[in-house]
Amino acid sequence: MIPGSPPTSAAPLPRGICILGSTGSIGTQTLDIVRLFPDAFHIRSLTAHNSVDLLVEQAMEFRPECVVVSDPGGYGPLKDALQGTGIRVLAGAEHLAHASTLDSVDVVVAAVVGAAGLAPVLEAVRSGKTVALANKETLVIAGEIVRFHAERSDATIIPVDSEHSAIFQCLVGEAMDTVEELVLTASGGPFRDAPLEALASVTPEEALAHPNWSMGPKITIDSATMMNKGLEVIEARWLFGVSADRIRVVVHPQSIVHSMVTFIDGSTKAQLGVPDMKVPIQYAMTFPERWPAPHERLDWESLSKLDFSPPDLERFPCLRLAYEALHIGGSAPAVLNAANEVAVDQFLKGRISFTDISFAIEEAVGRLASPEPQDLERLMEVDDLARNLVVELNRRTHH
Ligand code: NAD
Ligand code: MG
């Protein structure tokens, strides 16, 4: 899981690939990487929620063994469109784990958004696959459980999230007991400098306009509230086994330094690059090797300065809430995540205001979080309770 003793060689080529969430922002960029190395990567399975047309297009191009739509309503159209191709078609969320555990799959790229990614990722980990993990929510909900199973099965989890990829790259060749602090950089999103009193009335369109990255809608809103960085702190805690008091967040508006590690001798290593998710996606798929690729390079002629400042927790209460959830432990991060997923959805649908997002999460954590260690079943129950509570809170305020 951590790069202390990296495998000396990666899985043999061609490498079998499953993409969970192939129709999204990370999923489609993963296919761009596969197009760059068609002899090295072979797509074995693809999944989507309900974007049937795009999934069909991808299946016709990459000819996987199997495709899965988690929305059962997608079955008919998908089956019809792939008639005669020999590609197996499955529908329903319970089949996502089929795609991620096929014998022919070596690397699972986990690019589903939200808690829906947990089950198929956990099954992939249990069956010892290499998991290139973009779906941070999985580690937020059940980091300890995923870690436990990864150690048992010898599964390798390689981060795709740019900050964690940066830290992972800084850690190659280093011993974990020489790490003093992880430093996660954050752009601060579109409202970094907006007047505080304006935040209550920002629109979904304004919140969706991220200054540096083009991503799916949920993570883009998370970036605007900085809950994304909060989820990333929790993700880092479980990926690298470093406690929260040694994970710092620094606002860096240019998104050029993707994150850093400070070691016990006072040295700090950073990983830099143009903001382009293809670089960390490719690294996760080729680790422990690096393969040549034409991704955009930093331009030292035009790059004039890099700014850093501490995050403003009054402006971004979600970041504070994430640290608090990690401190509480137990079910708190799962409650935080579920409440956030529902609140973000409600904000995108225009049902609650931007500042209501953090209120809903704080309320849910306050009412439902327990510090006791939780098994998976209990975490799923509490995920459900938190979702219902946030829906109910909104109903009460608006009637
Ligand atoms: P997206 O919304 O663009 O794509 C999500 C994918 O998951 C789609 O293929 C969709 O069909 C599928 N999906 C959605 N809901 C589902 C459900 N209930 N069940 C099964 N499948 C479902 O999202 P994205 O921006 O690609 O992000 C994916 C994950 O990667 C998130 O966890 C995000 O935090 C993380 N991530 C994304 C970026 C980025 O640049 N986009 C960067 C870092 C981390
Ligand atoms: Mg990130």
Coordinates of C-alpha atoms and ligand atoms in Angstrom, one line a residue:
M1 CA 0.0 0.0 0.0
I2 CA 2.8 2.4 0.8
P3 CA 5.8 2.5 -1.4
G4 CA 8.4 1.6 1.3
S5 CA 9.3 -1.6 -0.5
P6 CA 7.9 -1.2 -4.1
P7 CA 7.5 -4.3 -6.2
T8 CA 10.6 -4.6 -8.3
S9 CA 8.6 -5.4 -11.4
A10 CA 5.0 -4.6 -12.4
A11 CA 2.5 -7.2 -13.7
P12 CA 3.6 -8.6 -17.0
L13 CA 2.4 -7.1 -20.3
P14 CA -0.1 -6.8 -21.7
R15 CA -1.8 -5.8 -18.4
G16 CA -5.5 -6.5 -18.1
I17 CA -7.5 -3.3 -17.0
C18 CA -10.9 -2.9 -15.4
I19 CA -12.3 0.7 -15.2
L20 CA -15.0 1.2 -12.7
G21 CA -16.7 4.4 -13.9
S22 CA -15.3 4.5 -17.4
T23 CA -17.7 7.2 -18.6
G24 CA -16.6 9.9 -16.1
S25 CA -13.8 12.4 -16.1
I26 CA -11.1 10.0 -14.7
G27 CA -12.6 7.0 -16.6
T28 CA -12.4 8.7 -20.0
Q29 CA -8.9 10.0 -19.3
T30 CA -7.8 6.5 -18.3
L31 CA -9.0 5.3 -21.8
D32 CA -6.8 8.1 -23.3
I33 CA -3.8 6.5 -21.6
V34 CA -4.8 3.0 -22.9
R35 CA -5.0 4.5 -26.4
L36 CA -1.4 5.7 -25.9
F37 CA -0.2 2.2 -25.1
P38 CA -2.5 -0.2 -26.9
D39 CA -0.1 -3.1 -26.8
A40 CA 0.6 -2.8 -23.1
F41 CA -2.9 -2.3 -21.7
H42 CA -5.9 -4.4 -22.6
I43 CA -9.4 -3.4 -21.4
R44 CA -11.2 -6.4 -19.8
S45 CA -14.1 -4.7 -18.2
L46 CA -15.9 -1.3 -18.1
T47 CA -18.6 0.0 -15.9
A48 CA -20.9 3.0 -15.8
H49 CA -23.9 4.2 -13.8
N50 CA -26.3 4.9 -16.7
S51 CA -24.4 6.6 -19.6
V52 CA -25.3 3.7 -21.9
D53 CA -24.4 5.5 -25.2
L54 CA -20.9 6.3 -24.2
L55 CA -20.4 2.9 -22.6
V56 CA -21.5 1.2 -25.9
E57 CA -19.0 3.4 -27.8
Q58 CA -16.2 2.5 -25.5
A59 CA -17.1 -1.2 -25.6
M60 CA -17.1 -1.2 -29.4
E61 CA -13.6 0.4 -29.4
F62 CA -11.9 -1.6 -26.6
R63 CA -13.8 -4.9 -26.8
P64 CA -13.9 -5.8 -23.1
E65 CA -15.0 -9.3 -21.9
C66 CA -17.7 -7.7 -19.9
V67 CA -19.6 -4.3 -19.3
V68 CA -21.7 -3.4 -16.3
V69 CA -24.3 -0.7 -15.8
S70 CA -25.2 -0.2 -12.1
D71 CA -28.6 1.3 -13.0
P72 CA -30.7 -1.8 -13.9
G73 CA -32.7 0.4 -16.4
G74 CA -29.7 0.4 -18.7
Y75 CA -29.7 -3.3 -19.3
G76 CA -32.1 -3.4 -22.3
P77 CA -30.5 -0.7 -24.4
L78 CA -27.0 -1.9 -23.6
K79 CA -27.7 -5.5 -24.4
D80 CA -29.4 -4.6 -27.7
A81 CA -26.5 -2.3 -28.7
L82 CA -23.9 -5.0 -28.0
Q83 CA -25.8 -7.9 -29.6
G84 CA -23.5 -10.2 -31.5
T85 CA -20.3 -8.8 -30.1
G86 CA -19.8 -11.6 -27.5
I87 CA -19.4 -9.0 -24.7
R88 CA -21.1 -10.0 -21.5
V89 CA -23.7 -7.4 -20.3
L90 CA -24.6 -7.2 -16.6
A91 CA -26.8 -4.6 -14.9
G92 CA -27.2 -3.7 -11.2
A93 CA -24.8 -2.3 -8.6
E94 CA -24.2 -5.8 -7.2
H95 CA -22.4 -6.8 -10.4
L96 CA -19.7 -4.1 -10.3
A97 CA -17.6 -6.4 -8.2
H98 CA -17.8 -9.0 -11.0
A99 CA -16.0 -6.5 -13.3
S100 CA -13.3 -5.7 -10.8
T101 CA -12.5 -9.3 -9.9
L102 CA -12.3 -11.0 -13.4
D103 CA -9.3 -13.4 -13.6
S104 CA -8.0 -11.5 -16.6
V105 CA -7.9 -8.2 -14.7
D106 CA -4.5 -7.1 -13.2
V107 CA -5.2 -3.4 -12.5
V108 CA -8.5 -1.9 -11.4
V109 CA -8.9 1.8 -12.0
A110 CA -11.4 2.9 -9.4
A111 CA -13.0 6.0 -11.0
V112 CA -16.6 5.7 -9.7
V113 CA -17.7 8.8 -7.7
G114 CA -18.9 8.3 -4.1
A115 CA -19.8 5.5 -1.8
A116 CA -20.9 3.3 -4.8
G117 CA -17.2 2.6 -5.3
L118 CA -16.6 0.9 -2.0
A119 CA -18.0 -2.7 -2.7
P120 CA -16.2 -3.3 -6.0
V121 CA -13.0 -1.8 -4.7
L122 CA -13.0 -3.8 -1.6
E123 CA -13.7 -7.0 -3.6
A124 CA -10.8 -6.1 -6.0
V125 CA -8.5 -5.6 -2.9
R126 CA -9.6 -8.9 -1.4
S127 CA -8.7 -10.7 -4.6
G128 CA -5.3 -9.2 -4.6
K129 CA -5.6 -6.9 -7.6
T130 CA -3.6 -3.8 -8.1
V131 CA -6.0 -0.9 -7.5
A132 CA -5.3 2.5 -9.1
L133 CA -7.5 4.5 -6.7
A134 CA -9.3 7.7 -7.7
N135 CA -12.4 7.0 -5.7
K136 CA -11.3 8.6 -2.4
E137 CA -14.7 8.1 -0.8
T138 CA -13.9 4.4 -0.4
L139 CA -11.0 5.2 1.9
V140 CA -12.9 7.9 3.7
I141 CA -15.7 5.5 4.6
A142 CA -13.8 2.4 5.3
G143 CA -10.1 3.1 5.2
E144 CA -9.2 0.9 8.1
I145 CA -11.1 -2.1 6.6
V146 CA -9.6 -1.6 3.1
R147 CA -6.1 -1.4 4.6
F148 CA -6.7 -4.6 6.6
H149 CA -7.7 -6.5 3.5
A150 CA -4.9 -5.1 1.4
E151 CA -2.4 -6.3 3.9
R152 CA -4.0 -9.8 4.0
S153 CA -4.2 -10.2 0.2
D154 CA -1.0 -8.4 -0.7
A155 CA -3.1 -6.1 -3.0
T156 CA -1.3 -2.9 -4.0
I157 CA -3.2 0.4 -3.8
I158 CA -1.7 3.2 -5.9
P159 CA -3.3 6.6 -5.6
V160 CA -4.6 8.4 -8.6
D161 CA -5.6 11.5 -6.7
S162 CA -3.0 14.1 -7.8
E163 CA -2.0 15.1 -4.2
H164 CA -1.6 11.5 -3.1
S165 CA 0.2 10.5 -6.3
A166 CA 2.6 13.4 -5.6
I167 CA 3.2 12.1 -2.0
F168 CA 3.5 8.5 -3.2
Q169 CA 6.1 9.7 -5.8
C170 CA 8.0 11.6 -3.1
L171 CA 8.0 8.5 -0.9
V172 CA 9.6 6.1 -3.4
G173 CA 12.9 5.0 -2.0
E174 CA 12.2 6.5 1.5
A175 CA 11.4 4.7 4.8
M176 CA 8.1 5.7 6.3
D177 CA 9.7 6.2 9.7
T178 CA 11.7 9.1 8.3
V179 CA 8.5 11.0 7.3
E180 CA 7.8 14.0 9.6
E181 CA 4.8 15.5 7.8
L182 CA 2.7 15.2 4.6
V183 CA 1.8 18.6 3.0
L184 CA -1.3 18.5 0.8
T185 CA -1.7 21.4 -1.5
A186 CA -5.2 22.9 -2.3
S187 CA -6.1 25.4 -5.0
G188 CA -8.8 27.0 -2.7
G189 CA -11.3 26.6 -5.5
P190 CA -13.3 29.5 -7.1
F191 CA -14.3 31.1 -3.8
R192 CA -10.8 31.5 -2.2
D193 CA -11.0 35.3 -2.3
A194 CA -14.8 35.8 -2.6
P195 CA -16.4 38.1 0.1
L196 CA -17.5 35.8 3.0
E197 CA -21.0 37.2 3.0
A198 CA -21.4 36.3 -0.7
L199 CA -21.0 32.6 -0.1
A200 CA -24.6 32.0 1.0
S201 CA -25.9 33.0 -2.4
V202 CA -23.4 31.5 -4.9
T203 CA -25.0 29.4 -7.6
P204 CA -24.1 25.9 -8.7
E205 CA -22.8 27.4 -12.0
E206 CA -20.4 29.6 -10.1
A207 CA -19.3 26.7 -7.8
L208 CA -18.8 24.4 -10.9
A209 CA -16.3 26.9 -12.5
H210 CA -13.0 25.5 -11.0
P211 CA -10.0 27.7 -11.8
N212 CA -7.5 24.9 -12.6
W213 CA -9.1 21.5 -13.0
S214 CA -11.9 20.1 -15.2
M215 CA -13.5 17.3 -13.2
G216 CA -16.9 15.6 -12.5
P217 CA -19.6 17.8 -10.8
K218 CA -19.4 16.2 -7.3
I219 CA -15.6 16.7 -6.8
T220 CA -15.8 20.2 -8.3
I221 CA -18.3 21.3 -5.6
D222 CA -16.2 19.5 -3.0
S223 CA -13.3 21.6 -4.2
A224 CA -15.3 24.8 -3.9
T225 CA -16.2 23.9 -0.2
M226 CA -12.7 22.5 0.3
M227 CA -14.4 19.3 1.5
N228 CA -12.4 17.7 -1.2
K229 CA -9.2 18.5 0.8
G230 CA -10.9 17.3 3.9
L231 CA -11.6 13.9 2.2
E232 CA -8.1 13.9 0.9
V233 CA -6.7 14.3 4.5
I234 CA -8.6 11.2 5.5
E235 CA -7.6 9.4 2.3
A236 CA -3.9 10.2 3.1
R237 CA -4.3 9.0 6.7
W238 CA -5.2 5.5 5.4
L239 CA -3.1 5.4 2.3
F240 CA 0.1 6.3 4.1
G241 CA -0.6 5.3 7.7
V242 CA 0.2 8.8 8.9
S243 CA -1.9 10.4 11.7
A244 CA -3.9 13.5 11.2
D245 CA -1.7 15.8 13.3
R246 CA 1.1 15.1 10.7
I247 CA -1.0 16.0 7.7
R248 CA -1.0 19.7 6.8
V249 CA -3.0 21.5 4.2
V250 CA -1.6 24.5 2.4
V251 CA -3.5 26.7 -0.1
H252 CA -1.5 26.9 -3.4
P253 CA -3.7 28.6 -6.0
Q254 CA -1.6 27.7 -9.1
S255 CA -2.0 23.9 -8.6
I256 CA 1.6 23.3 -9.8
V257 CA 3.1 21.8 -6.7
H258 CA 0.8 18.7 -6.3
S259 CA 1.9 18.0 -2.7
M260 CA 5.0 17.5 -0.6
V261 CA 6.6 15.4 2.1
T262 CA 8.9 16.7 4.9
F263 CA 11.4 14.3 6.3
I264 CA 12.9 14.1 9.8
D265 CA 16.2 15.8 8.7
G266 CA 14.3 18.9 7.6
S267 CA 14.3 18.1 3.9
T268 CA 11.1 18.6 1.9
K269 CA 10.4 16.8 -1.4
A270 CA 7.7 18.1 -3.8
Q271 CA 6.2 16.8 -7.0
L272 CA 5.3 19.4 -9.6
G273 CA 3.6 19.5 -13.0
V274 CA 0.9 21.0 -15.2
P275 CA -2.5 20.2 -13.7
D276 CA -3.3 17.2 -15.8
M277 CA -4.8 14.0 -14.3
K278 CA -3.4 11.9 -17.1
V279 CA 0.0 12.1 -15.4
P280 CA -1.0 10.5 -12.1
I281 CA -3.4 8.1 -13.8
Q282 CA -0.6 6.8 -16.1
Y283 CA 1.9 6.6 -13.2
A284 CA -0.6 4.5 -11.2
M285 CA -0.9 2.2 -14.2
T286 CA 2.8 1.8 -14.9
F287 CA 4.2 1.9 -11.4
P288 CA 6.9 1.0 -10.5
E289 CA 8.0 2.1 -13.9
R290 CA 7.7 5.4 -15.8
W291 CA 6.8 5.3 -19.4
P292 CA 7.4 8.1 -21.9
A293 CA 4.3 10.2 -22.8
P294 CA 3.6 13.5 -24.5
H295 CA 1.7 15.1 -21.5
E296 CA 2.2 18.8 -21.3
R297 CA 5.5 19.9 -19.5
L298 CA 5.9 22.8 -17.2
D299 CA 6.9 25.9 -19.0
W300 CA 9.7 27.6 -17.0
E301 CA 9.7 30.6 -19.3
S302 CA 6.1 31.6 -18.2
L303 CA 6.0 30.1 -14.7
S304 CA 6.9 33.1 -12.6
K305 CA 5.7 32.4 -9.0
L306 CA 4.2 29.8 -6.7
D307 CA 2.1 31.1 -3.8
F308 CA 1.3 29.3 -0.5
S309 CA -0.9 30.3 2.4
P310 CA -2.7 28.6 5.3
P311 CA -6.4 27.6 4.7
D312 CA -9.1 29.8 6.2
L313 CA -11.3 27.5 8.3
E314 CA -13.9 30.1 8.8
R315 CA -14.4 30.3 5.0
F316 CA -14.1 26.6 4.6
P317 CA -15.8 24.9 7.6
C318 CA -15.9 21.6 5.7
L319 CA -12.1 21.2 6.0
R320 CA -12.4 21.6 9.8
L321 CA -15.3 19.1 9.9
A322 CA -13.2 16.5 8.1
Y323 CA -10.3 16.9 10.6
E324 CA -12.8 16.6 13.4
A325 CA -14.3 13.4 11.9
L326 CA -10.9 11.9 11.7
H327 CA -10.3 12.8 15.3
I328 CA -13.6 11.2 16.4
G329 CA -12.8 8.1 14.4
G330 CA -15.3 5.2 14.3
S331 CA -18.2 6.0 12.0
A332 CA -17.6 9.8 11.9
P333 CA -15.8 9.9 8.5
A334 CA -18.5 7.6 6.9
V335 CA -21.3 10.0 8.3
L336 CA -19.3 13.0 7.0
N337 CA -19.0 11.5 3.6
A338 CA -22.6 10.4 3.2
A339 CA -24.0 13.7 4.5
N340 CA -21.7 15.5 2.1
E341 CA -22.8 13.4 -0.9
V342 CA -26.4 14.2 -0.3
A343 CA -25.9 17.9 0.5
V344 CA -23.8 18.4 -2.6
D345 CA -26.5 16.7 -4.7
Q346 CA -29.1 19.0 -3.1
F347 CA -27.0 22.1 -3.7
L348 CA -26.5 21.1 -7.4
K349 CA -30.3 20.7 -7.7
G350 CA -30.8 24.2 -6.3
R351 CA -32.6 22.9 -3.1
I352 CA -30.1 24.2 -0.5
S353 CA -27.6 27.0 -0.4
F354 CA -23.8 26.6 -0.7
T355 CA -23.4 27.4 3.0
D356 CA -26.1 24.8 4.0
I357 CA -23.7 22.1 2.8
S358 CA -21.5 22.4 5.9
F359 CA -24.4 22.9 8.2
A360 CA -26.0 19.6 7.1
I361 CA -22.7 17.8 7.5
E362 CA -22.1 19.2 11.0
E363 CA -25.6 18.3 12.1
A364 CA -25.3 14.7 10.8
V365 CA -21.9 14.1 12.4
G366 CA -23.1 15.6 15.7
R367 CA -26.2 13.4 15.7
L368 CA -24.9 10.1 14.3
A369 CA -21.2 9.7 14.6
S370 CA -19.8 7.2 17.1
P371 CA -16.1 6.8 18.0
E372 CA -16.5 3.0 18.4
P373 CA -14.7 0.8 15.7
Q374 CA -17.3 -0.3 13.1
D375 CA -17.6 -3.3 10.8
L376 CA -18.6 -2.9 7.2
E377 CA -22.2 -3.7 7.7
R378 CA -22.6 -1.0 10.5
L379 CA -20.8 1.5 8.3
M380 CA -23.3 0.9 5.5
E381 CA -26.2 1.3 8.0
V382 CA -24.8 4.6 9.2
D383 CA -24.2 5.8 5.6
D384 CA -27.9 5.2 5.0
L385 CA -29.0 6.9 8.2
A386 CA -26.8 10.0 7.4
R387 CA -28.3 10.2 3.9
N388 CA -31.9 10.1 5.2
L389 CA -31.1 12.6 7.9
V390 CA -29.8 15.2 5.5
V391 CA -32.9 14.7 3.2
E392 CA -35.1 15.1 6.3
L393 CA -33.3 18.2 7.6
N394 CA -33.8 19.9 4.2
R395 CA -37.5 18.9 4.1
R396 CA -38.1 20.4 7.6
T397 CA -36.3 23.7 6.8
H398 CA -38.2 24.2 3.6
H399 CA -41.8 23.4 4.8
Ligands
NAD1 P1 -17.6 11.7 -12.8 O1 -18.8 12.1 -12.2 O2 -17.0 12.4 -14.0 O3 -17.6 10.1 -13.2 C1 -18.1 9.2 -12.3 C2 -18.2 7.8 -12.9 O4 -18.8 6.9 -12.0 C3 -19.1 7.7 -14.2 O5 -18.5 6.7 -15.0 C4 -20.4 7.3 -13.7 O6 -21.2 6.6 -14.6 C5 -20.0 6.4 -12.5 N1 -21.0 6.4 -11.4 C6 -21.6 7.5 -10.9 N2 -22.5 7.2 -9.9 C7 -22.4 5.8 -9.8 C8 -23.1 4.9 -9.0 N3 -24.0 5.2 -8.1 N4 -22.8 3.6 -9.2 C9 -21.8 3.2 -10.1 N5 -21.2 4.0 -10.9 C10 -21.5 5.3 -10.8 O7 -16.5 11.7 -11.6 P2 -14.9 12.0 -11.7 O8 -14.6 13.4 -11.6 O9 -14.3 11.1 -12.7 O10 -14.5 11.4 -10.3 C11 -14.4 10.0 -10.0 C12 -13.7 9.8 -8.7 O11 -12.3 10.2 -8.8 C13 -14.2 10.6 -7.5 O12 -14.1 9.8 -6.3 C14 -13.3 11.8 -7.4 O13 -13.3 12.3 -6.1 C15 -12.0 11.2 -7.8 N6 -11.1 12.2 -8.4 C16 -11.4 12.8 -9.6 C17 -10.5 13.7 -10.1 C18 -10.8 14.4 -11.5 O14 -10.0 15.1 -12.0 N7 -12.0 14.2 -12.0 C19 -9.3 14.0 -9.5 C20 -9.0 13.4 -8.3 C21 -9.9 12.4 -7.8
MG2 MG -7.0 15.7 -5.4

